Amino acid sequence: QFLLTQWWFRLDSFEPLLSTLCFVVYLLAWGVVDLHIPFAHKFRIQQSNDNSHWDISGNFVFVIVIYLMPLIVFDSLYPRRADKLPTSAPPFWWVMAEVLAGLVVYDLLFFFSHVLLHKVPFLYNEVHAKHHRKSVMRAVETVALTVSDEACDVACSVVALNVLKCHPLSRVVYDIVIIFLLTELHSGYDFPWMLQNVVPFGIFGGSRRHTKHHLDGRVYFQKFFVYLDNSFGYVSKEKGT
């Protein structure tokens, strides 16, 4: 009920604005870890002190503008959110179930689009290569995307949430969670409390696999889970990976 009375929650552009805020907060936090907390560096997957990734102020503003402006214009011309917001919130367990389902469906959709971006030379060179520009991983690489690459990624999330008909509250939690996971995935760190080290049975891929993907674009196309990579054989044959 509190959220329903807030003008900002009723904005059609609320979700894109929330996503942008999450990216800013999380990337600033990872930047602090990289630049000002040397104790954490022992958990880096690659033992490199290259922090040139963080010279991004102009590029980051450009990414935000390119992402937000078309959505804000569209939402202004086609207002629809306020009248469709449900009047009651689902139980906590239902929100968690929808968030998890959203991550699973997103991961499924992204896997096949990601494989396509790598297997078709034109798509890789024109759309996806920018994301693989660095050989050392830092969280800011999460937003090192072309406009087309970014649109594809966002579309996977939008389709997942719409297909599942997720409650607006679930969508809020989903945005907060997935953006944290995306920045963690690209952080280049392997902390003991990360999901790949906590979730049992090795069902969560995490930053180790994704770092390997950025170094060898032939393996580990899933972002979060492992079942599709394992099923299709997109795994590293190196011992211990």
PDB file of C-alpha atoms in Angstrom:
ATOM      1  CA  GLN A   1       0.000   0.000   0.000  1.00  0.00           C
ATOM      2  CA  PHE A   2       2.850   2.374   0.737  1.00  0.00           C
ATOM      3  CA  LEU A   3       4.354   1.951  -2.732  1.00  0.00           C
ATOM      4  CA  LEU A   4       0.998   2.483  -4.427  1.00  0.00           C
ATOM      5  CA  THR A   5       0.781   5.956  -2.911  1.00  0.00           C
ATOM      6  CA  GLN A   6       4.236   7.016  -4.115  1.00  0.00           C
ATOM      7  CA  TRP A   7       4.289   9.019  -7.351  1.00  0.00           C
ATOM      8  CA  TRP A   8       7.674   7.644  -8.349  1.00  0.00           C
ATOM      9  CA  PHE A   9       6.459   4.037  -8.097  1.00  0.00           C
ATOM     10  CA  ARG A  10       3.547   4.857 -10.389  1.00  0.00           C
ATOM     11  CA  LEU A  11       5.815   6.297 -13.084  1.00  0.00           C
ATOM     12  CA  ASP A  12       5.890   4.268 -16.294  1.00  0.00           C
ATOM     13  CA  SER A  13       9.678   4.653 -16.307  1.00  0.00           C
ATOM     14  CA  PHE A  14      10.058   3.483 -12.693  1.00  0.00           C
ATOM     15  CA  GLU A  15      11.688   0.150 -13.561  1.00  0.00           C
ATOM     16  CA  PRO A  16      14.312   1.567 -15.962  1.00  0.00           C
ATOM     17  CA  LEU A  17      15.117   4.295 -13.431  1.00  0.00           C
ATOM     18  CA  LEU A  18      15.413   1.706 -10.650  1.00  0.00           C
ATOM     19  CA  SER A  19      17.707  -0.421 -12.816  1.00  0.00           C
ATOM     20  CA  THR A  20      19.914   2.573 -13.567  1.00  0.00           C
ATOM     21  CA  LEU A  21      20.131   3.481  -9.878  1.00  0.00           C
ATOM     22  CA  CYS A  22      21.080  -0.108  -9.015  1.00  0.00           C
ATOM     23  CA  PHE A  23      23.824  -0.131 -11.633  1.00  0.00           C
ATOM     24  CA  VAL A  24      25.237   3.150 -10.324  1.00  0.00           C
ATOM     25  CA  VAL A  25      25.213   1.990  -6.689  1.00  0.00           C
ATOM     26  CA  TYR A  26      26.649  -1.465  -7.359  1.00  0.00           C
ATOM     27  CA  LEU A  27      29.335  -0.266  -9.754  1.00  0.00           C
ATOM     28  CA  LEU A  28      30.412   2.450  -7.335  1.00  0.00           C
ATOM     29  CA  ALA A  29      30.682  -0.209  -4.625  1.00  0.00           C
ATOM     30  CA  TRP A  30      32.789  -2.512  -6.833  1.00  0.00           C
ATOM     31  CA  GLY A  31      34.916   0.478  -7.819  1.00  0.00           C
ATOM     32  CA  VAL A  32      35.648   1.131  -4.148  1.00  0.00           C
ATOM     33  CA  VAL A  33      36.633  -2.526  -3.714  1.00  0.00           C
ATOM     34  CA  ASP A  34      38.953  -2.392  -6.730  1.00  0.00           C
ATOM     35  CA  LEU A  35      40.561   0.952  -6.006  1.00  0.00           C
ATOM     36  CA  HIS A  36      40.518   1.320  -2.224  1.00  0.00           C
ATOM     37  CA  ILE A  37      40.326  -2.094  -0.513  1.00  0.00           C
ATOM     38  CA  PRO A  38      43.590  -3.915  -1.308  1.00  0.00           C
ATOM     39  CA  PHE A  39      42.805  -6.646   1.240  1.00  0.00           C
ATOM     40  CA  ALA A  40      40.056  -7.888  -1.090  1.00  0.00           C
ATOM     41  CA  HIS A  41      42.434  -8.268  -4.007  1.00  0.00           C
ATOM     42  CA  LYS A  42      43.635 -11.662  -2.803  1.00  0.00           C
ATOM     43  CA  PHE A  43      40.231 -12.970  -3.897  1.00  0.00           C
ATOM     44  CA  ARG A  44      40.712 -11.825  -7.475  1.00  0.00           C
ATOM     45  CA  ILE A  45      40.390 -14.591 -10.032  1.00  0.00           C
ATOM     46  CA  GLN A  46      43.101 -12.946 -12.127  1.00  0.00           C
ATOM     47  CA  GLN A  47      45.987 -11.537 -10.134  1.00  0.00           C
ATOM     48  CA  SER A  48      46.249  -8.284 -12.062  1.00  0.00           C
ATOM     49  CA  ASN A  49      46.379  -4.702 -10.830  1.00  0.00           C
ATOM     50  CA  ASP A  50      44.970  -3.313 -14.071  1.00  0.00           C
ATOM     51  CA  ASN A  51      42.252  -0.834 -13.043  1.00  0.00           C
ATOM     52  CA  SER A  52      42.140   1.129 -16.292  1.00  0.00           C
ATOM     53  CA  HIS A  53      38.553  -0.097 -16.717  1.00  0.00           C
ATOM     54  CA  TRP A  54      37.391   2.515 -14.213  1.00  0.00           C
ATOM     55  CA  ASP A  55      38.285   5.486 -16.407  1.00  0.00           C
ATOM     56  CA  ILE A  56      34.691   5.490 -17.625  1.00  0.00           C
ATOM     57  CA  SER A  57      32.899   8.661 -16.563  1.00  0.00           C
ATOM     58  CA  GLY A  58      32.022   9.851 -20.057  1.00  0.00           C
ATOM     59  CA  ASN A  59      31.174   6.391 -21.399  1.00  0.00           C
ATOM     60  CA  PHE A  60      29.011   5.557 -18.387  1.00  0.00           C
ATOM     61  CA  VAL A  61      26.946   8.715 -18.800  1.00  0.00           C
ATOM     62  CA  PHE A  62      26.538   7.877 -22.497  1.00  0.00           C
ATOM     63  CA  VAL A  63      25.310   4.355 -21.652  1.00  0.00           C
ATOM     64  CA  ILE A  64      22.779   5.751 -19.167  1.00  0.00           C
ATOM     65  CA  VAL A  65      21.450   8.284 -21.665  1.00  0.00           C
ATOM     66  CA  ILE A  66      21.205   5.731 -24.496  1.00  0.00           C
ATOM     67  CA  TYR A  67      19.405   3.302 -22.194  1.00  0.00           C
ATOM     68  CA  LEU A  68      17.002   5.716 -20.522  1.00  0.00           C
ATOM     69  CA  MET A  69      16.033   8.285 -23.123  1.00  0.00           C
ATOM     70  CA  PRO A  70      14.131   6.033 -25.571  1.00  0.00           C
ATOM     71  CA  LEU A  71      12.291   4.377 -22.671  1.00  0.00           C
ATOM     72  CA  ILE A  72      11.349   7.683 -21.044  1.00  0.00           C
ATOM     73  CA  VAL A  73      10.091   9.069 -24.360  1.00  0.00           C
ATOM     74  CA  PHE A  74       8.061   5.930 -25.053  1.00  0.00           C
ATOM     75  CA  ASP A  75       6.630   5.856 -21.527  1.00  0.00           C
ATOM     76  CA  SER A  76       5.677   9.521 -21.769  1.00  0.00           C
ATOM     77  CA  LEU A  77       3.820   8.955 -25.028  1.00  0.00           C
ATOM     78  CA  TYR A  78       2.193   5.705 -23.891  1.00  0.00           C
ATOM     79  CA  PRO A  79       1.340   5.918 -20.150  1.00  0.00           C
ATOM     80  CA  ARG A  80      -0.089   2.652 -18.844  1.00  0.00           C
ATOM     81  CA  ARG A  81       1.455   1.604 -15.520  1.00  0.00           C
ATOM     82  CA  ALA A  82      -0.546   3.562 -12.929  1.00  0.00           C
ATOM     83  CA  ASP A  83      -3.951   2.127 -13.877  1.00  0.00           C
ATOM     84  CA  LYS A  84      -2.689  -1.458 -13.997  1.00  0.00           C
ATOM     85  CA  LEU A  85      -0.969  -1.678 -10.611  1.00  0.00           C
ATOM     86  CA  PRO A  86      -2.623  -4.326  -8.415  1.00  0.00           C
ATOM     87  CA  THR A  87      -4.015  -3.156  -5.088  1.00  0.00           C
ATOM     88  CA  SER A  88      -2.571  -5.993  -2.989  1.00  0.00           C
ATOM     89  CA  ALA A  89       0.887  -7.476  -2.549  1.00  0.00           C
ATOM     90  CA  PRO A  90       1.649 -11.206  -2.891  1.00  0.00           C
ATOM     91  CA  PRO A  91       3.102 -13.181   0.035  1.00  0.00           C
ATOM     92  CA  PHE A  92       6.854 -13.152   0.528  1.00  0.00           C
ATOM     93  CA  TRP A  93       7.319 -16.725  -0.712  1.00  0.00           C
ATOM     94  CA  TRP A  94       5.481 -15.895  -3.954  1.00  0.00           C
ATOM     95  CA  VAL A  95       7.736 -12.898  -4.597  1.00  0.00           C
ATOM     96  CA  MET A  96      10.813 -15.073  -4.065  1.00  0.00           C
ATOM     97  CA  ALA A  97       9.387 -17.766  -6.361  1.00  0.00           C
ATOM     98  CA  GLU A  98       8.712 -15.242  -9.124  1.00  0.00           C
ATOM     99  CA  VAL A  99      12.184 -13.730  -8.786  1.00  0.00           C
ATOM    100  CA  LEU A 100      13.804 -17.160  -9.051  1.00  0.00           C
ATOM    101  CA  ALA A 101      11.597 -18.109 -12.002  1.00  0.00           C
ATOM    102  CA  GLY A 102      12.484 -14.815 -13.683  1.00  0.00           C
ATOM    103  CA  LEU A 103      16.201 -15.523 -13.303  1.00  0.00           C
ATOM    104  CA  VAL A 104      15.775 -19.037 -14.718  1.00  0.00           C
ATOM    105  CA  VAL A 105      13.793 -17.872 -17.760  1.00  0.00           C
ATOM    106  CA  TYR A 106      16.131 -14.926 -18.358  1.00  0.00           C
ATOM    107  CA  ASP A 107      19.137 -17.244 -18.187  1.00  0.00           C
ATOM    108  CA  LEU A 108      17.502 -19.608 -20.688  1.00  0.00           C
ATOM    109  CA  LEU A 109      16.704 -16.841 -23.172  1.00  0.00           C
ATOM    110  CA  PHE A 110      20.075 -15.192 -22.756  1.00  0.00           C
ATOM    111  CA  PHE A 111      21.935 -18.468 -23.311  1.00  0.00           C
ATOM    112  CA  PHE A 112      20.568 -18.981 -26.819  1.00  0.00           C
ATOM    113  CA  SER A 113      20.962 -15.323 -27.817  1.00  0.00           C
ATOM    114  CA  HIS A 114      24.495 -15.335 -26.374  1.00  0.00           C
ATOM    115  CA  VAL A 115      25.490 -18.440 -28.339  1.00  0.00           C
ATOM    116  CA  LEU A 116      24.140 -16.786 -31.485  1.00  0.00           C
ATOM    117  CA  LEU A 117      26.136 -13.613 -30.821  1.00  0.00           C
ATOM    118  CA  HIS A 118      29.308 -15.686 -30.635  1.00  0.00           C
ATOM    119  CA  LYS A 119      28.649 -18.158 -33.448  1.00  0.00           C
ATOM    120  CA  VAL A 120      27.631 -15.650 -36.127  1.00  0.00           C
ATOM    121  CA  PRO A 121      30.747 -13.627 -37.050  1.00  0.00           C
ATOM    122  CA  PHE A 122      28.809 -10.528 -38.153  1.00  0.00           C
ATOM    123  CA  LEU A 123      26.838 -10.407 -34.891  1.00  0.00           C
ATOM    124  CA  TYR A 124      29.941 -10.910 -32.809  1.00  0.00           C
ATOM    125  CA  ASN A 125      31.980  -8.235 -34.593  1.00  0.00           C
ATOM    126  CA  GLU A 126      29.215  -5.639 -34.843  1.00  0.00           C
ATOM    127  CA  VAL A 127      27.215  -6.303 -31.670  1.00  0.00           C
ATOM    128  CA  HIS A 128      29.086  -8.265 -29.007  1.00  0.00           C
ATOM    129  CA  ALA A 129      32.842  -7.769 -29.435  1.00  0.00           C
ATOM    130  CA  LYS A 130      32.860  -4.582 -27.346  1.00  0.00           C
ATOM    131  CA  HIS A 131      31.855  -6.633 -24.308  1.00  0.00           C
ATOM    132  CA  HIS A 132      34.996  -8.742 -24.708  1.00  0.00           C
ATOM    133  CA  ARG A 133      37.363  -5.788 -25.117  1.00  0.00           C
ATOM    134  CA  LYS A 134      39.314  -6.467 -21.899  1.00  0.00           C
ATOM    135  CA  SER A 135      41.311  -9.532 -20.900  1.00  0.00           C
ATOM    136  CA  VAL A 136      41.052  -8.653 -17.194  1.00  0.00           C
ATOM    137  CA  MET A 137      37.606  -8.634 -15.574  1.00  0.00           C
ATOM    138  CA  ARG A 138      36.213  -5.717 -13.585  1.00  0.00           C
ATOM    139  CA  ALA A 139      32.581  -5.076 -12.660  1.00  0.00           C
ATOM    140  CA  VAL A 140      32.278  -2.108 -14.995  1.00  0.00           C
ATOM    141  CA  GLU A 141      32.515  -4.508 -17.943  1.00  0.00           C
ATOM    142  CA  THR A 142      28.875  -5.284 -17.170  1.00  0.00           C
ATOM    143  CA  VAL A 143      27.899  -2.112 -19.030  1.00  0.00           C
ATOM    144  CA  ALA A 144      30.542  -2.283 -21.764  1.00  0.00           C
ATOM    145  CA  LEU A 145      27.895  -2.990 -24.386  1.00  0.00           C
ATOM    146  CA  THR A 146      26.832  -1.763 -27.778  1.00  0.00           C
ATOM    147  CA  VAL A 147      23.291  -0.420 -28.038  1.00  0.00           C
ATOM    148  CA  SER A 148      22.179  -3.610 -29.807  1.00  0.00           C
ATOM    149  CA  ASP A 149      23.831  -5.845 -27.222  1.00  0.00           C
ATOM    150  CA  GLU A 150      22.200  -3.897 -24.405  1.00  0.00           C
ATOM    151  CA  ALA A 151      18.797  -4.084 -26.107  1.00  0.00           C
ATOM    152  CA  CYS A 152      19.130  -7.861 -26.481  1.00  0.00           C
ATOM    153  CA  ASP A 153      20.026  -8.283 -22.808  1.00  0.00           C
ATOM    154  CA  VAL A 154      17.199  -6.059 -21.598  1.00  0.00           C
ATOM    155  CA  ALA A 155      14.744  -7.831 -23.915  1.00  0.00           C
ATOM    156  CA  CYS A 156      15.569 -11.188 -22.295  1.00  0.00           C
ATOM    157  CA  SER A 157      14.594  -9.761 -18.902  1.00  0.00           C
ATOM    158  CA  VAL A 158      11.444  -8.039 -20.160  1.00  0.00           C
ATOM    159  CA  VAL A 159      10.228 -11.157 -21.964  1.00  0.00           C
ATOM    160  CA  ALA A 160      10.955 -13.344 -18.928  1.00  0.00           C
ATOM    161  CA  LEU A 161       8.999 -11.092 -16.547  1.00  0.00           C
ATOM    162  CA  ASN A 162       6.109 -10.616 -18.963  1.00  0.00           C
ATOM    163  CA  VAL A 163       5.791 -14.300 -19.824  1.00  0.00           C
ATOM    164  CA  LEU A 164       5.668 -15.128 -16.117  1.00  0.00           C
ATOM    165  CA  LYS A 165       3.250 -12.200 -15.482  1.00  0.00           C
ATOM    166  CA  CYS A 166       5.266 -11.218 -12.434  1.00  0.00           C
ATOM    167  CA  HIS A 167       3.725  -8.951  -9.817  1.00  0.00           C
ATOM    168  CA  PRO A 168       5.168  -5.386  -9.817  1.00  0.00           C
ATOM    169  CA  LEU A 169       6.690  -6.003  -6.384  1.00  0.00           C
ATOM    170  CA  SER A 170       8.401  -9.128  -7.699  1.00  0.00           C
ATOM    171  CA  ARG A 171       9.724  -7.108 -10.626  1.00  0.00           C
ATOM    172  CA  VAL A 172      11.242  -4.577  -8.213  1.00  0.00           C
ATOM    173  CA  VAL A 173      13.034  -7.304  -6.261  1.00  0.00           C
ATOM    174  CA  TYR A 174      14.057  -9.020  -9.510  1.00  0.00           C
ATOM    175  CA  ASP A 175      15.665  -5.825 -10.817  1.00  0.00           C
ATOM    176  CA  ILE A 176      17.605  -5.300  -7.591  1.00  0.00           C
ATOM    177  CA  VAL A 177      18.777  -8.925  -7.478  1.00  0.00           C
ATOM    178  CA  ILE A 178      19.675  -9.500 -11.121  1.00  0.00           C
ATOM    179  CA  ILE A 179      21.674  -6.295 -11.437  1.00  0.00           C
ATOM    180  CA  PHE A 180      23.690  -7.205  -8.358  1.00  0.00           C
ATOM    181  CA  LEU A 181      24.318 -10.670  -9.805  1.00  0.00           C
ATOM    182  CA  LEU A 182      25.357  -9.196 -13.162  1.00  0.00           C
ATOM    183  CA  THR A 183      27.911  -6.860 -11.588  1.00  0.00           C
ATOM    184  CA  GLU A 184      29.161  -9.629  -9.310  1.00  0.00           C
ATOM    185  CA  LEU A 185      29.490 -11.923 -12.330  1.00  0.00           C
ATOM    186  CA  HIS A 186      31.813  -9.440 -14.031  1.00  0.00           C
ATOM    187  CA  SER A 187      33.622  -8.344 -10.865  1.00  0.00           C
ATOM    188  CA  GLY A 188      36.604 -10.627 -11.316  1.00  0.00           C
ATOM    189  CA  TYR A 189      36.353 -11.732  -7.668  1.00  0.00           C
ATOM    190  CA  ASP A 190      35.700 -15.129  -6.121  1.00  0.00           C
ATOM    191  CA  PHE A 191      34.664 -14.384  -2.536  1.00  0.00           C
ATOM    192  CA  PRO A 192      33.761 -17.353  -0.290  1.00  0.00           C
ATOM    193  CA  TRP A 193      30.198 -16.059   0.172  1.00  0.00           C
ATOM    194  CA  MET A 194      29.394 -15.796  -3.522  1.00  0.00           C
ATOM    195  CA  LEU A 195      26.602 -18.040  -4.762  1.00  0.00           C
ATOM    196  CA  GLN A 196      28.927 -20.329  -6.733  1.00  0.00           C
ATOM    197  CA  ASN A 197      30.556 -21.198  -3.401  1.00  0.00           C
ATOM    198  CA  VAL A 198      27.336 -21.407  -1.372  1.00  0.00           C
ATOM    199  CA  VAL A 199      24.621 -22.948  -3.563  1.00  0.00           C
ATOM    200  CA  PRO A 200      24.965 -26.758  -3.363  1.00  0.00           C
ATOM    201  CA  PHE A 201      25.451 -29.258  -6.195  1.00  0.00           C
ATOM    202  CA  GLY A 202      27.325 -26.758  -8.381  1.00  0.00           C
ATOM    203  CA  ILE A 203      24.138 -25.526 -10.067  1.00  0.00           C
ATOM    204  CA  PHE A 204      25.224 -21.864 -10.048  1.00  0.00           C
ATOM    205  CA  GLY A 205      27.978 -20.818 -12.446  1.00  0.00           C
ATOM    206  CA  GLY A 206      29.130 -17.496 -11.065  1.00  0.00           C
ATOM    207  CA  SER A 207      32.142 -15.281 -11.629  1.00  0.00           C
ATOM    208  CA  ARG A 208      34.715 -18.040 -12.160  1.00  0.00           C
ATOM    209  CA  ARG A 209      32.899 -19.443 -15.171  1.00  0.00           C
ATOM    210  CA  HIS A 210      32.063 -16.044 -16.585  1.00  0.00           C
ATOM    211  CA  THR A 211      35.655 -14.881 -16.326  1.00  0.00           C
ATOM    212  CA  LYS A 212      36.662 -18.001 -18.232  1.00  0.00           C
ATOM    213  CA  HIS A 213      34.055 -17.152 -20.871  1.00  0.00           C
ATOM    214  CA  HIS A 214      35.549 -13.694 -21.365  1.00  0.00           C
ATOM    215  CA  LEU A 215      38.975 -15.275 -21.843  1.00  0.00           C
ATOM    216  CA  ASP A 216      37.728 -18.067 -24.115  1.00  0.00           C
ATOM    217  CA  GLY A 217      34.510 -17.174 -25.922  1.00  0.00           C
ATOM    218  CA  ARG A 218      33.809 -20.803 -26.823  1.00  0.00           C
ATOM    219  CA  VAL A 219      32.678 -21.883 -23.347  1.00  0.00           C
ATOM    220  CA  TYR A 220      30.257 -20.945 -20.534  1.00  0.00           C
ATOM    221  CA  PHE A 221      27.526 -18.986 -22.298  1.00  0.00           C
ATOM    222  CA  GLN A 222      25.062 -19.109 -19.393  1.00  0.00           C
ATOM    223  CA  LYS A 223      25.230 -16.226 -16.979  1.00  0.00           C
ATOM    224  CA  PHE A 224      23.880 -17.786 -13.815  1.00  0.00           C
ATOM    225  CA  PHE A 225      23.206 -21.520 -14.032  1.00  0.00           C
ATOM    226  CA  VAL A 226      25.178 -24.380 -15.595  1.00  0.00           C
ATOM    227  CA  TYR A 227      22.723 -26.980 -16.950  1.00  0.00           C
ATOM    228  CA  LEU A 228      22.631 -25.690 -20.550  1.00  0.00           C
ATOM    229  CA  ASP A 229      26.401 -25.257 -20.860  1.00  0.00           C
ATOM    230  CA  ASN A 230      26.892 -28.721 -19.412  1.00  0.00           C
ATOM    231  CA  SER A 231      24.217 -30.258 -21.660  1.00  0.00           C
ATOM    232  CA  PHE A 232      25.545 -28.703 -24.875  1.00  0.00           C
ATOM    233  CA  GLY A 233      29.199 -29.295 -23.999  1.00  0.00           C
ATOM    234  CA  TYR A 234      30.146 -25.628 -23.699  1.00  0.00           C
ATOM    235  CA  VAL A 235      32.550 -26.331 -20.871  1.00  0.00           C
ATOM    236  CA  SER A 236      36.286 -25.984 -20.490  1.00  0.00           C
ATOM    237  CA  LYS A 237      38.305 -29.176 -20.841  1.00  0.00           C
ATOM    238  CA  GLU A 238      41.109 -27.782 -18.696  1.00  0.00           C
ATOM    239  CA  LYS A 239      41.728 -29.589 -15.441  1.00  0.00           C
ATOM    240  CA  GLY A 240      40.199 -27.888 -12.417  1.00  0.00           C
ATOM    241  CA  THR A 241      37.849 -25.536 -14.308  1.00  0.00           C
TER     242      THR A 241
END
